[in-house]
CSV table of C-alpha atoms in Angstrom, one decimal:
chain,number,residue,atom,x,y,z
T,157,MET,CA,0.0,0.0,0.0
T,158,LYS,CA,1.4,3.3,-1.1
T,159,THR,CA,0.7,6.5,0.9
T,160,THR,CA,1.3,10.0,-0.4
T,161,ILE,CA,2.4,12.9,1.8
T,162,ASP,CA,1.2,16.4,1.2
T,163,PRO,CA,4.4,18.5,0.6
T,164,GLN,CA,2.7,21.6,2.1
T,165,LEU,CA,1.9,19.7,5.3
T,166,LEU,CA,5.4,18.3,5.5
T,167,LEU,CA,6.8,21.8,5.1
T,168,GLN,CA,4.6,23.1,7.9
T,169,VAL,CA,5.6,20.4,10.3
T,170,THR,CA,9.3,20.6,9.6
T,171,GLN,CA,9.6,24.4,9.6
T,172,PRO,CA,10.3,26.1,12.9
T,173,MET,CA,7.3,28.1,14.2
T,174,GLY,CA,9.0,31.5,13.6
T,175,THR,CA,9.6,30.7,10.0
T,176,GLN,CA,5.9,29.9,9.4
T,177,GLN,CA,4.9,33.2,10.9
T,178,THR,CA,7.5,35.1,8.8
T,179,LYS,CA,6.2,33.4,5.6
T,180,ILE,CA,2.6,34.3,6.5
T,181,ALA,CA,3.5,37.9,7.2
T,182,LYS,CA,5.4,38.1,3.9
T,183,ASP,CA,2.4,36.6,2.1
T,184,ARG,CA,0.1,39.2,3.6
T,185,ALA,CA,2.5,42.0,2.8
T,186,ALA,CA,2.8,40.8,-0.8
T,187,LEU,CA,-0.9,40.6,-1.1
T,188,LYS,CA,-1.4,44.1,0.2
T,189,LYS,CA,1.3,45.4,-2.3
T,190,SER,CA,-0.4,43.6,-5.2
T,191,CYS,CA,-3.8,45.1,-4.2
T,192,GLN,CA,-2.2,48.6,-4.2
T,193,ASP,CA,-0.6,48.0,-7.6
T,194,PHE,CA,-3.9,46.9,-9.0
T,195,GLU,CA,-5.6,50.0,-7.6
T,196,ALA,CA,-2.8,52.1,-9.2
T,197,ILE,CA,-3.4,50.5,-12.6
T,198,PHE,CA,-7.2,51.2,-12.2
T,199,ILE,CA,-6.5,54.8,-11.3
T,200,GLN,CA,-4.1,55.2,-14.2
T,201,SER,CA,-6.7,53.9,-16.7
T,202,MET,CA,-9.2,56.4,-15.2
T,203,LEU,CA,-6.7,59.3,-15.7
T,204,LYS,CA,-6.1,58.1,-19.3
T,205,ALA,CA,-9.8,58.1,-20.0
T,206,MET,CA,-10.2,61.5,-18.4
T,207,ARG,CA,-7.4,62.9,-20.5
T,208,LYS,CA,-9.1,61.7,-23.7
T,209,THR,CA,-12.1,64.0,-22.9
T,210,VAL,CA,-9.9,67.1,-23.1
T,211,PRO,CA,-10.0,68.5,-26.6
T,212,GLU,CA,-6.7,68.7,-28.4
T,213,GLY,CA,-5.5,71.9,-29.9
T,214,GLY,CA,-3.7,75.0,-28.8
T,215,LEU,CA,-0.4,76.5,-29.6
T,216,PHE,CA,1.7,73.4,-30.0
T,217,ALA,CA,0.8,70.0,-31.5
T,218,LYS,CA,1.3,67.0,-29.3
T,219,SER,CA,4.4,65.0,-30.1
T,220,ASN,CA,5.2,61.4,-29.2
T,221,ALA,CA,7.5,62.7,-26.4
T,222,THR,CA,4.6,64.6,-24.9
T,223,LYS,CA,2.3,61.6,-25.0
T,224,ILE,CA,5.0,59.4,-23.4
T,225,PHE,CA,5.5,62.1,-20.7
T,226,GLU,CA,1.8,62.3,-20.0
T,227,GLU,CA,1.6,58.5,-19.6
T,228,MET,CA,4.5,58.4,-17.3
T,229,MET,CA,3.1,61.3,-15.3
T,230,ASP,CA,-0.3,59.5,-15.0
T,231,GLN,CA,1.4,56.4,-13.8
T,232,ASP,CA,3.3,58.3,-11.1
T,233,ILE,CA,0.2,60.2,-10.0
T,234,ALA,CA,-1.8,56.9,-9.9
T,235,ALA,CA,0.9,55.2,-7.8
T,236,GLY,CA,0.9,58.1,-5.4
T,237,ILE,CA,-2.9,58.1,-5.0
T,238,ALA,CA,-3.0,54.3,-4.5
T,239,LYS,CA,-0.3,54.5,-1.9
T,240,LYS,CA,-1.3,57.6,0.1
T,241,GLN,CA,-4.8,58.6,-0.7
T,242,SER,CA,-6.3,55.3,-1.5
T,243,THR,CA,-9.8,55.1,-3.1
T,244,GLY,CA,-10.5,52.1,-0.9
T,245,LEU,CA,-10.4,49.6,-3.8
T,246,ALA,CA,-7.2,48.0,-2.7
T,247,GLU,CA,-8.5,47.6,0.9
T,248,GLN,CA,-11.7,45.9,-0.3
T,249,ILE,CA,-9.8,43.5,-2.6
T,250,TYR,CA,-7.3,42.8,0.2
T,251,ARG,CA,-10.2,41.9,2.6
T,252,GLN,CA,-11.7,39.6,0.1
T,253,LEU,CA,-8.5,37.8,-0.8
T,254,GLU,CA,-7.2,37.7,2.8
T,255,LYS,CA,-9.7,35.0,3.6
T,256,LYS,CA,-8.0,32.6,1.3
T,257,LEU,CA,-4.6,33.0,3.1
T,258,PRO,CA,-3.6,30.5,5.7
T,259,LYS,CA,-4.5,31.5,9.3
T,260,GLU,CA,-1.7,32.5,11.7
T,261,PRO,CA,-0.9,29.7,14.2
């Protein structure tokens, strides 16, 4: 009779308790960072959509360099908003996905 051993269970049993807690804390931090990154992408796409509503024209024509600069600026602004002045989207996603993480011992 052949028995199989779950590698995750074996890893949990053989690891010292501090290592498990460190791994769980790292997983939670990584999840929080991923949620903030997702929120930043969402905000960036909102800024891009808002920029499209502004009519073009004026004294100078838009060059490729200007378009690239605006995209980079939108990305930076979105990252700042997601990190400091969160819209709450990242927090809601984190709460939902946190339930799937293993519980702390």
